[in-house]
XYZ file of C-alpha atoms in Angstrom:
584
model
C 70.755 -56.000 -37.911
C 68.105 -56.621 -40.538
C 69.740 -54.097 -42.857
C 72.980 -56.105 -42.955
C 73.774 -59.354 -44.744
C 75.962 -61.925 -42.980
C 79.029 -60.645 -44.856
C 78.264 -57.133 -43.562
C 78.231 -58.230 -39.899
C 81.437 -58.981 -38.031
C 82.550 -61.435 -35.371
C 85.693 -62.044 -33.347
C 88.003 -64.955 -34.105
C 87.948 -65.706 -30.363
C 84.162 -66.076 -30.233
C 83.443 -63.238 -27.817
C 81.756 -60.804 -30.186
C 79.108 -61.286 -32.859
C 76.934 -59.078 -34.997
C 79.107 -55.959 -35.029
C 78.719 -53.345 -37.725
C 81.485 -52.427 -40.144
C 81.940 -49.078 -38.385
C 82.316 -50.789 -35.014
C 84.860 -53.245 -36.436
C 86.908 -50.466 -38.024
C 86.946 -48.120 -35.037
C 87.467 -50.852 -32.430
C 90.219 -52.538 -34.454
C 90.707 -55.280 -31.889
C 87.800 -57.207 -30.354
C 87.257 -57.003 -26.564
C 88.266 -60.674 -26.274
C 91.575 -59.874 -28.046
C 90.360 -61.519 -31.254
C 90.352 -60.138 -34.783
C 87.252 -59.088 -36.644
C 86.163 -61.083 -39.684
C 82.893 -61.105 -41.621
C 80.351 -63.625 -40.379
C 80.272 -64.991 -43.916
C 82.344 -64.546 -47.056
C 80.028 -63.251 -49.788
C 79.557 -65.020 -53.097
C 80.026 -63.067 -56.301
C 77.034 -61.902 -58.339
C 75.892 -64.287 -61.094
C 77.279 -62.274 -64.008
C 80.293 -60.786 -62.264
C 82.830 -61.773 -64.936
C 80.831 -60.062 -67.648
C 79.618 -57.088 -65.637
C 82.920 -56.276 -63.917
C 85.503 -57.056 -66.597
C 85.887 -53.503 -67.910
C 85.251 -51.537 -64.737
C 87.753 -48.965 -63.495
C 89.653 -49.815 -60.328
C 87.441 -47.440 -58.359
C 84.186 -48.899 -59.697
C 85.458 -52.422 -59.125
C 86.365 -51.501 -55.542
C 82.862 -50.158 -55.017
C 81.280 -53.424 -56.186
C 83.515 -55.536 -53.929
C 83.420 -53.322 -50.839
C 79.631 -53.042 -51.072
C 79.425 -56.768 -50.392
C 81.050 -56.144 -46.977
C 79.597 -52.727 -46.076
C 75.883 -52.203 -45.643
C 74.405 -49.155 -47.412
C 72.636 -48.495 -44.116
C 76.079 -47.670 -42.663
C 77.745 -45.928 -45.587
C 75.349 -44.788 -48.319
C 76.488 -45.818 -51.831
C 77.211 -42.242 -52.878
C 79.384 -41.715 -49.792
C 81.243 -44.984 -50.316
C 81.961 -44.003 -53.910
C 83.292 -40.656 -52.734
C 85.570 -42.337 -50.156
C 86.945 -44.708 -52.794
C 87.457 -41.994 -55.405
C 89.206 -39.770 -52.886
C 91.445 -42.622 -51.717
C 92.791 -43.470 -55.166
C 92.926 -39.984 -56.650
C 96.378 -39.777 -55.050
C 97.795 -42.555 -57.253
C 100.013 -41.689 -60.217
C 98.483 -43.981 -62.842
C 94.839 -44.239 -63.986
C 94.692 -47.996 -63.392
C 95.859 -47.526 -59.755
C 97.398 -51.051 -59.664
C 98.319 -51.958 -63.264
C 99.349 -55.455 -64.325
C 102.196 -55.661 -66.835
C 103.703 -58.516 -68.830
C 107.074 -59.468 -67.386
C 107.845 -62.501 -69.550
C 105.265 -63.582 -72.095
C 107.008 -66.869 -72.903
C 107.062 -67.889 -69.253
C 103.564 -66.438 -68.649
C 104.803 -64.303 -65.775
C 103.081 -61.014 -65.045
C 103.613 -58.313 -62.449
C 100.929 -56.556 -60.418
C 102.386 -53.126 -59.648
C 101.253 -51.917 -56.233
C 103.691 -49.031 -55.837
C 102.002 -46.130 -57.610
C 100.604 -44.529 -54.452
C 102.003 -41.486 -52.648
C 104.687 -43.413 -50.712
C 105.536 -45.916 -53.469
C 104.529 -49.016 -51.481
C 101.573 -51.398 -51.489
C 100.461 -50.188 -48.064
C 99.127 -47.044 -49.704
C 96.213 -48.972 -51.205
C 94.843 -49.843 -47.779
C 95.991 -46.839 -45.741
C 94.649 -44.215 -48.116
C 91.259 -45.936 -47.849
C 91.469 -46.427 -44.084
C 92.428 -42.808 -43.502
C 89.373 -41.639 -45.406
C 87.179 -44.112 -43.519
C 88.386 -42.697 -40.199
C 87.617 -39.228 -41.430
C 84.129 -40.191 -42.646
C 83.178 -41.859 -39.371
C 84.600 -39.045 -37.216
C 82.880 -36.330 -39.242
C 79.583 -38.140 -38.836
C 80.093 -38.793 -35.131
C 81.096 -35.181 -34.526
C 78.212 -33.639 -36.442
C 76.732 -30.870 -34.314
C 79.427 -31.231 -31.656
C 81.616 -28.308 -30.718
C 84.953 -27.878 -29.004
C 85.911 -30.522 -26.460
C 82.759 -32.519 -27.096
C 84.174 -33.668 -30.420
C 85.845 -37.077 -30.654
C 89.550 -36.759 -31.399
C 91.868 -39.673 -32.193
C 95.542 -39.758 -31.259
C 97.299 -42.267 -33.509
C 100.656 -43.480 -32.181
C 103.038 -45.860 -33.934
C 106.635 -46.961 -34.297
C 108.018 -47.677 -37.711
C 111.006 -48.808 -39.697
C 109.878 -46.641 -42.596
C 107.128 -47.834 -44.932
C 104.296 -48.236 -42.428
C 105.043 -44.829 -40.959
C 105.135 -42.954 -44.242
C 102.014 -44.700 -45.585
C 100.137 -43.991 -42.340
C 101.216 -40.355 -42.461
C 100.079 -39.918 -46.049
C 96.816 -41.682 -45.256
C 96.003 -39.509 -42.226
C 97.577 -36.138 -42.979
C 95.187 -33.214 -42.725
C 92.352 -35.449 -41.500
C 89.890 -33.714 -39.191
C 89.996 -34.729 -35.522
C 93.090 -36.931 -35.899
C 96.609 -36.373 -34.521
C 99.371 -38.679 -35.761
C 102.614 -39.449 -33.901
C 105.139 -41.699 -35.633
C 108.347 -42.696 -33.844
C 111.402 -44.005 -35.660
C 114.998 -44.694 -34.539
C 117.423 -41.948 -35.469
C 119.728 -43.063 -38.281
C 118.124 -46.484 -38.619
C 115.629 -45.975 -41.430
C 116.500 -45.391 -45.061
C 117.090 -41.839 -46.244
C 114.101 -42.060 -48.592
C 111.778 -43.327 -45.871
C 112.882 -40.636 -43.411
C 112.440 -37.920 -46.014
C 108.947 -39.157 -46.888
C 107.934 -38.909 -43.242
C 109.628 -35.712 -42.128
C 109.072 -33.464 -45.153
C 105.318 -33.826 -44.773
C 103.968 -30.397 -43.818
C 100.567 -31.470 -42.445
C 100.067 -29.856 -39.045
C 98.348 -32.934 -37.574
C 101.419 -35.110 -38.269
C 104.269 -35.341 -35.747
C 107.462 -37.284 -36.523
C 109.504 -38.253 -33.482
C 113.124 -39.259 -34.052
C 114.246 -41.288 -31.042
C 117.935 -41.488 -30.136
C 117.874 -45.243 -29.698
C 117.005 -48.425 -31.438
C 113.889 -49.607 -33.178
C 113.190 -51.583 -29.985
C 113.232 -48.375 -27.935
C 110.551 -46.859 -30.164
C 108.455 -49.999 -29.875
C 108.837 -49.973 -26.091
C 107.572 -46.400 -25.971
C 104.495 -47.367 -27.983
C 103.805 -50.319 -25.695
C 104.165 -48.157 -22.607
C 101.924 -45.400 -23.968
C 99.086 -47.741 -24.863
C 99.360 -49.393 -21.442
C 99.642 -46.120 -19.503
C 96.430 -45.329 -17.549
C 97.182 -41.604 -17.502
C 97.675 -41.533 -21.268
C 94.445 -43.409 -21.844
C 92.619 -40.989 -19.530
C 93.594 -37.918 -21.530
C 93.775 -39.357 -25.062
C 91.611 -41.565 -27.271
C 94.383 -43.728 -28.695
C 94.226 -45.515 -32.032
C 96.581 -47.384 -34.332
C 96.738 -48.054 -38.034
C 97.840 -51.613 -38.704
C 96.617 -54.875 -40.182
C 94.668 -55.680 -37.038
C 92.114 -53.445 -38.718
C 89.831 -55.435 -41.023
C 89.450 -52.484 -43.394
C 93.086 -52.854 -44.465
C 92.526 -56.425 -45.620
C 89.261 -55.481 -47.283
C 90.833 -52.698 -49.338
C 93.457 -55.080 -50.736
C 90.949 -57.597 -52.127
C 90.170 -55.325 -55.062
C 93.551 -55.520 -56.756
C 93.356 -59.300 -57.134
C 90.178 -58.884 -59.168
C 91.639 -55.936 -61.075
C 94.708 -57.968 -62.011
C 92.634 -60.990 -63.066
C 90.662 -58.840 -65.497
C 93.841 -57.098 -66.693
C 95.432 -60.434 -67.637
C 92.279 -61.355 -69.566
C 92.429 -58.058 -71.462
C 96.047 -58.738 -72.449
C 94.586 -61.250 -74.870
C 96.323 -64.579 -74.307
C 94.636 -65.772 -71.114
C 91.409 -67.746 -71.604
C 89.496 -67.795 -68.296
C 87.430 -70.788 -69.431
C 90.518 -72.945 -69.958
C 93.692 -71.411 -68.462
C 94.700 -71.344 -64.789
C 96.190 -68.447 -62.854
C 98.206 -68.131 -59.669
C 99.057 -65.080 -57.588
C 102.528 -65.036 -56.052
C 102.858 -62.808 -52.993
C 106.066 -61.773 -51.194
C 105.003 -61.640 -47.570
C 106.173 -61.690 -43.991
C 103.001 -60.599 -42.247
C 100.534 -62.624 -44.362
C 98.105 -59.709 -44.709
C 98.645 -59.101 -48.421
C 98.058 -62.732 -49.343
C 95.142 -63.025 -46.910
C 93.300 -60.528 -49.112
C 93.915 -62.921 -51.995
C 92.423 -65.734 -49.927
C 89.234 -63.734 -49.446
C 89.114 -63.039 -53.178
C 89.517 -66.755 -53.892
C 86.860 -67.721 -51.368
C 84.481 -65.185 -52.892
C 84.815 -66.982 -56.213
C 87.791 -65.500 -58.060
C 89.104 -68.516 -60.016
C 92.653 -68.647 -58.648
C 94.245 -72.093 -58.774
C 96.802 -71.381 -56.023
C 98.093 -68.549 -53.884
C 101.882 -68.766 -53.603
C 103.455 -67.560 -50.349
C 106.955 -66.211 -51.039
C 109.100 -65.628 -47.939
C 112.681 -64.555 -47.457
C 115.024 -66.338 -45.043
C 112.714 -65.449 -42.150
C 110.518 -68.315 -43.200
C 108.070 -69.113 -40.394
C 105.174 -69.182 -42.874
C 107.027 -71.402 -45.346
C 107.905 -73.852 -42.579
C 104.285 -74.020 -41.480
C 103.174 -75.044 -44.960
C 105.891 -77.684 -45.118
C 105.376 -79.216 -41.675
C 102.205 -77.866 -40.071
C 104.295 -76.455 -37.207
C 104.154 -72.767 -36.325
C 107.252 -71.952 -34.292
C 109.984 -69.364 -34.445
C 113.620 -70.073 -35.264
C 115.819 -67.319 -33.841
C 119.247 -66.369 -35.165
C 121.794 -64.175 -33.398
C 125.250 -62.710 -33.881
C 126.943 -63.150 -37.252
C 124.186 -65.451 -38.459
C 121.693 -62.604 -38.155
C 123.765 -60.081 -40.123
C 122.690 -59.064 -43.597
C 121.044 -56.407 -45.693
C 121.993 -52.757 -45.952
C 121.427 -50.146 -43.247
C 120.832 -47.640 -46.057
C 117.821 -49.681 -47.161
C 116.405 -50.013 -43.656
C 118.100 -53.149 -42.293
C 118.777 -52.811 -38.565
C 120.230 -54.803 -35.701
C 117.470 -57.000 -34.279
C 118.185 -58.479 -30.852
C 114.884 -60.313 -31.319
C 116.586 -62.980 -33.428
C 115.444 -61.858 -36.874
C 117.724 -62.631 -39.819
C 118.489 -59.357 -41.536
C 118.049 -59.595 -45.295
C 117.971 -57.512 -48.462
C 114.168 -57.429 -48.111
C 113.869 -55.760 -44.684
C 110.095 -55.232 -44.804
C 109.757 -59.026 -44.631
C 112.251 -59.538 -41.794
C 109.662 -60.952 -39.411
C 110.312 -63.585 -36.751
C 106.725 -64.186 -35.619
C 104.500 -62.518 -38.197
C 102.392 -59.615 -36.921
C 102.552 -60.931 -33.380
C 100.514 -59.789 -30.457
C 101.820 -60.219 -26.944
C 100.677 -61.222 -23.520
C 101.521 -59.494 -20.258
C 99.960 -59.109 -16.844
C 97.316 -56.731 -18.203
C 95.311 -56.568 -21.453
C 96.600 -53.960 -23.879
C 94.936 -52.129 -26.760
C 95.969 -52.319 -30.399
C 99.599 -51.689 -31.251
C 101.280 -50.878 -34.531
C 102.467 -54.105 -36.199
C 106.058 -53.001 -36.069
C 105.668 -52.085 -32.411
C 105.072 -55.688 -31.407
C 107.910 -57.777 -32.779
C 110.852 -56.762 -30.582
C 108.695 -56.566 -27.455
C 108.272 -60.337 -27.534
C 111.937 -61.106 -27.170
C 113.196 -58.112 -25.272
C 110.710 -58.568 -22.451
C 110.428 -62.343 -22.806
C 106.700 -62.049 -23.372
C 104.678 -64.824 -24.904
C 104.149 -64.772 -28.693
C 100.746 -65.407 -30.189
C 99.813 -66.408 -33.736
C 100.285 -63.652 -36.274
C 97.346 -61.337 -36.706
C 96.438 -62.074 -40.293
C 97.379 -65.732 -40.039
C 94.956 -66.041 -37.109
C 92.140 -65.039 -39.460
C 93.099 -67.836 -41.847
C 93.340 -70.318 -38.989
C 89.763 -69.481 -37.997
C 88.443 -70.256 -41.467
C 90.473 -73.469 -41.684
C 89.073 -74.577 -38.343
C 85.542 -73.604 -39.394
C 85.799 -75.875 -42.425
C 87.608 -78.776 -40.753
C 86.292 -79.025 -37.188
C 82.534 -79.228 -37.616
C 80.011 -81.885 -38.480
C 77.506 -81.676 -41.298
C 74.705 -81.612 -38.752
C 76.122 -78.699 -36.753
C 74.447 -75.315 -37.010
C 76.317 -72.312 -38.362
C 76.598 -70.905 -34.841
C 77.998 -74.186 -33.529
C 80.572 -74.239 -36.332
C 81.635 -70.695 -35.498
C 82.048 -71.591 -31.834
C 84.040 -74.712 -32.738
C 86.386 -72.635 -34.915
C 86.940 -70.060 -32.177
C 87.628 -72.807 -29.624
C 90.242 -74.334 -31.903
C 91.961 -70.998 -32.419
C 92.121 -70.557 -28.644
C 93.596 -74.049 -28.295
C 96.378 -73.230 -30.750
C 97.065 -69.986 -28.919
C 97.341 -71.840 -25.637
C 99.884 -74.185 -27.181
C 101.926 -71.275 -28.419
C 101.739 -69.606 -25.015
C 102.737 -72.665 -22.983
C 105.072 -74.421 -25.418
C 106.371 -71.640 -27.666
C 104.725 -73.118 -30.744
C 101.932 -75.306 -32.023
C 101.281 -77.877 -34.711
C 98.054 -78.453 -36.566
C 96.625 -81.814 -37.520
C 97.303 -83.149 -40.983
C 93.716 -82.469 -42.074
C 94.161 -78.780 -41.244
C 97.448 -78.640 -43.146
C 95.798 -80.404 -46.088
C 93.032 -77.806 -46.037
C 95.634 -75.012 -46.064
C 97.417 -76.624 -49.003
C 94.245 -76.606 -51.084
C 94.597 -72.862 -51.498
C 98.273 -72.157 -50.807
C 101.767 -73.332 -51.636
C 104.942 -71.708 -50.305
C 108.469 -70.870 -51.416
C 111.527 -69.620 -49.515
C 113.953 -67.279 -51.310
C 117.481 -66.386 -50.183
C 119.316 -63.088 -50.603
C 121.569 -64.637 -53.243
C 118.520 -65.715 -55.243
C 116.951 -62.275 -54.772
C 119.945 -60.502 -56.313
C 120.154 -63.058 -59.126
C 116.514 -62.439 -60.030
C 116.957 -58.651 -60.055
C 119.819 -59.149 -62.519
C 118.026 -61.747 -64.640
C 114.774 -59.808 -65.020
C 116.679 -56.639 -65.910
C 118.120 -58.543 -68.884
C 114.831 -59.988 -70.124
C 114.204 -58.592 -73.610
C 110.403 -58.530 -73.399
C 109.961 -56.592 -70.169
C 107.953 -53.340 -70.409
C 109.250 -49.808 -70.284
C 111.640 -47.580 -72.239
C 114.764 -48.817 -70.479
C 116.647 -52.034 -71.125
C 114.727 -54.187 -68.686
C 112.435 -54.204 -65.704
C 113.782 -53.041 -62.347
C 112.578 -55.009 -59.349
C 112.941 -54.010 -55.744
C 114.224 -56.877 -53.529
C 110.775 -57.720 -52.116
C 109.221 -57.928 -55.572
C 112.198 -59.997 -56.717
C 111.305 -62.595 -54.084
C 107.845 -62.831 -55.617
C 109.227 -63.195 -59.140
C 111.704 -65.866 -57.976
C 108.812 -67.852 -56.541
C 106.827 -67.281 -59.751
C 109.697 -68.753 -61.773
C 109.647 -71.855 -59.582
C 105.870 -72.050 -59.929
C 106.217 -71.929 -63.716
C 108.793 -74.730 -63.682
C 106.630 -76.890 -61.416
C 103.415 -76.284 -63.364
C 104.164 -75.273 -66.974
C 101.420 -73.427 -68.778
C 99.877 -71.815 -65.695
C 99.798 -68.033 -65.613
C 101.620 -66.496 -62.639
C 101.046 -62.950 -61.412
C 103.701 -61.789 -58.942
C 102.947 -58.819 -56.707
C 105.393 -55.900 -56.877
C 105.047 -54.372 -53.435
C 107.491 -51.447 -53.570
C 109.199 -49.161 -56.050
C 112.883 -50.070 -56.596
C 113.957 -46.534 -55.675
C 112.970 -47.214 -52.059
C 115.687 -49.862 -51.759
C 118.326 -48.273 -53.922
C 121.395 -49.748 -52.255
C 120.368 -53.296 -53.093
C 119.288 -52.382 -56.621
C 122.567 -50.563 -57.296
C 124.566 -53.452 -55.882
C 122.733 -55.940 -58.092
C 123.065 -53.915 -61.303
C 126.274 -51.916 -60.845
C 128.062 -53.918 -63.556
C 125.239 -53.585 -66.080
C 126.320 -51.375 -68.959
C 124.314 -48.172 -69.136
C 122.555 -48.629 -65.811
C 122.217 -45.401 -63.843
C 120.230 -45.344 -60.652
C 119.238 -41.701 -61.138
C 117.023 -42.863 -63.995
C 115.074 -45.007 -61.536
C 113.973 -42.141 -59.291
C 110.294 -41.239 -59.637
C 109.281 -37.594 -59.725
C 108.074 -37.457 -56.112
C 111.492 -38.517 -54.779
C 113.584 -36.073 -56.784
C 114.757 -33.337 -54.447
C 112.753 -34.785 -51.546
C 115.745 -34.974 -49.231
C 116.414 -31.259 -49.723
C 112.977 -30.114 -48.536
C 112.421 -28.557 -45.085
C 111.697 -31.092 -42.373
C 109.375 -31.189 -39.399
C 110.778 -33.547 -36.806
C 111.127 -33.599 -33.039
C 114.235 -35.272 -31.618
C 113.420 -37.331 -28.547
C 115.873 -38.452 -25.874
C 115.037 -41.945 -24.722
C 116.481 -41.038 -21.321
C 113.330 -38.965 -20.787
C 111.401 -42.212 -20.524
C 107.644 -42.652 -20.629
C 106.973 -39.424 -18.773
C 108.952 -37.435 -21.316
C 107.263 -38.909 -24.358
C 103.832 -38.652 -22.730
C 104.315 -34.963 -21.928
C 105.495 -34.280 -25.459
C 102.481 -35.955 -27.068
C 99.921 -34.418 -24.704
C 101.475 -30.975 -25.219
C 101.414 -31.297 -29.010
C 97.835 -32.571 -29.038
C 96.748 -29.683 -26.815
C 98.476 -27.186 -29.111
C 96.781 -28.789 -32.069
C 93.373 -28.768 -30.405
C 93.797 -25.125 -29.434
C 94.626 -24.276 -33.029
C 91.694 -26.308 -34.333
C 89.130 -24.995 -31.882
C 90.151 -21.434 -32.657
C 88.775 -22.119 -36.129
C 85.134 -20.923 -36.386
C 84.259 -24.255 -38.031
C 84.673 -26.005 -34.674
C 83.122 -23.367 -32.449
């Protein structure tokens, strides 16, 4: 593709696909060889980027960054600008992802990622991805009528945040039907209300009378079902999709410039770290791409909860799960989305990070298409299937291998093949031995860009209380309110400050505290004057009283029951759509 630079062409981490377009990578999601798509090269920043980009709006900054990965031959600049503007017009603040001073003396700042429609960081990527799907489908369906049009059926299982963000990203999109399954009574009241009060006719919420595992099993069975795949063009919205990582790169640059504009940070002399609470690694992987592009970040700090597979890898070089069961697994609040996990996950106050094997894929007797992230975790244990390296971590492993396992005389193509071979070797070890270890030189390479911290529930609550009492935190109330996931990031930032005084630390706030109200109220119930009702943002007030659109599903109906329901609803939707003169 002469019209594409190397960073605008995509390859598979397994080595089976090269030279794909951005559109192909987005719509395929998963490579035919079961690998993940990555750019053939990470682009370097323009010569005067610090000067030219420092005062750009979030949308204009996103356009500059995304243009390095998307050829104008695929998406014309005017169209890309429209997609970006549309994606972030739904956010409640002009800066989209503002950075605020949390503690000036300690040089700790907070990157707020919760101003989107569902109050979670996933909105930044899923709003963009939803509009990308729409753009590509509209173009592919130009001139097509009726049944000749391509129509996507998106199916996923969720514990709350992924489902609501996917719904808000895909609602009312042309030629897309969305089916989100969740376990009845096992998501938070806020999360359920966000999903089920959505009145978009292309969105279908399915409340399953079982466990989270039952929902995940349904998703697995549907994607594997030949009959379903004959009648439906299935798709999923998860971090397998490269576009989700790409969309998140922008806010690292936006935050870097925001800290400069605050006036105390000197980019020619001071150092900055980004501290990311993560279980799936996707959020911090976007920071890695930003750093590799040339953003001057001294370290990326991985902050995990007690499900610490990533932290243990950075300490030992070993990637292997540690399961807990029974009383040892208990924790968290059901009201905030904590559930019983027979898969061996430790339940915590930060349930979105309760991951045993981050973003795992699975192996069975037949190859399966893309699944929702949350639809993969319990499958591994419940069916005793073989875990593979986490999706976003696999992308990092490829780049580590590319840099470590190649000679100076090797060609670029030879280096790519060597990296893919090494990734396959690690996967084989995980498949046959239940884990793998990397050589010290690989671990050393990983430590050049990352450090890690593990944070307990006790420390999470203590940080929520401490930060609320800080006198210099922003806002009209007494102090800053952190949700438990963001508190993990701030705890790690405090440790980073103690270990390296003088360095600026930006912690990522990944969710609004109102989404995890039980933990916040528990942490601050003894604080004089604290009232949780003052925490509620406008879009949550009265949400639980709105009419709901939800279908209750009996798990006893099995695969046939859920298949019939989905096919019937899609057919009803298509009949409604194709009765519209626009489609005739």
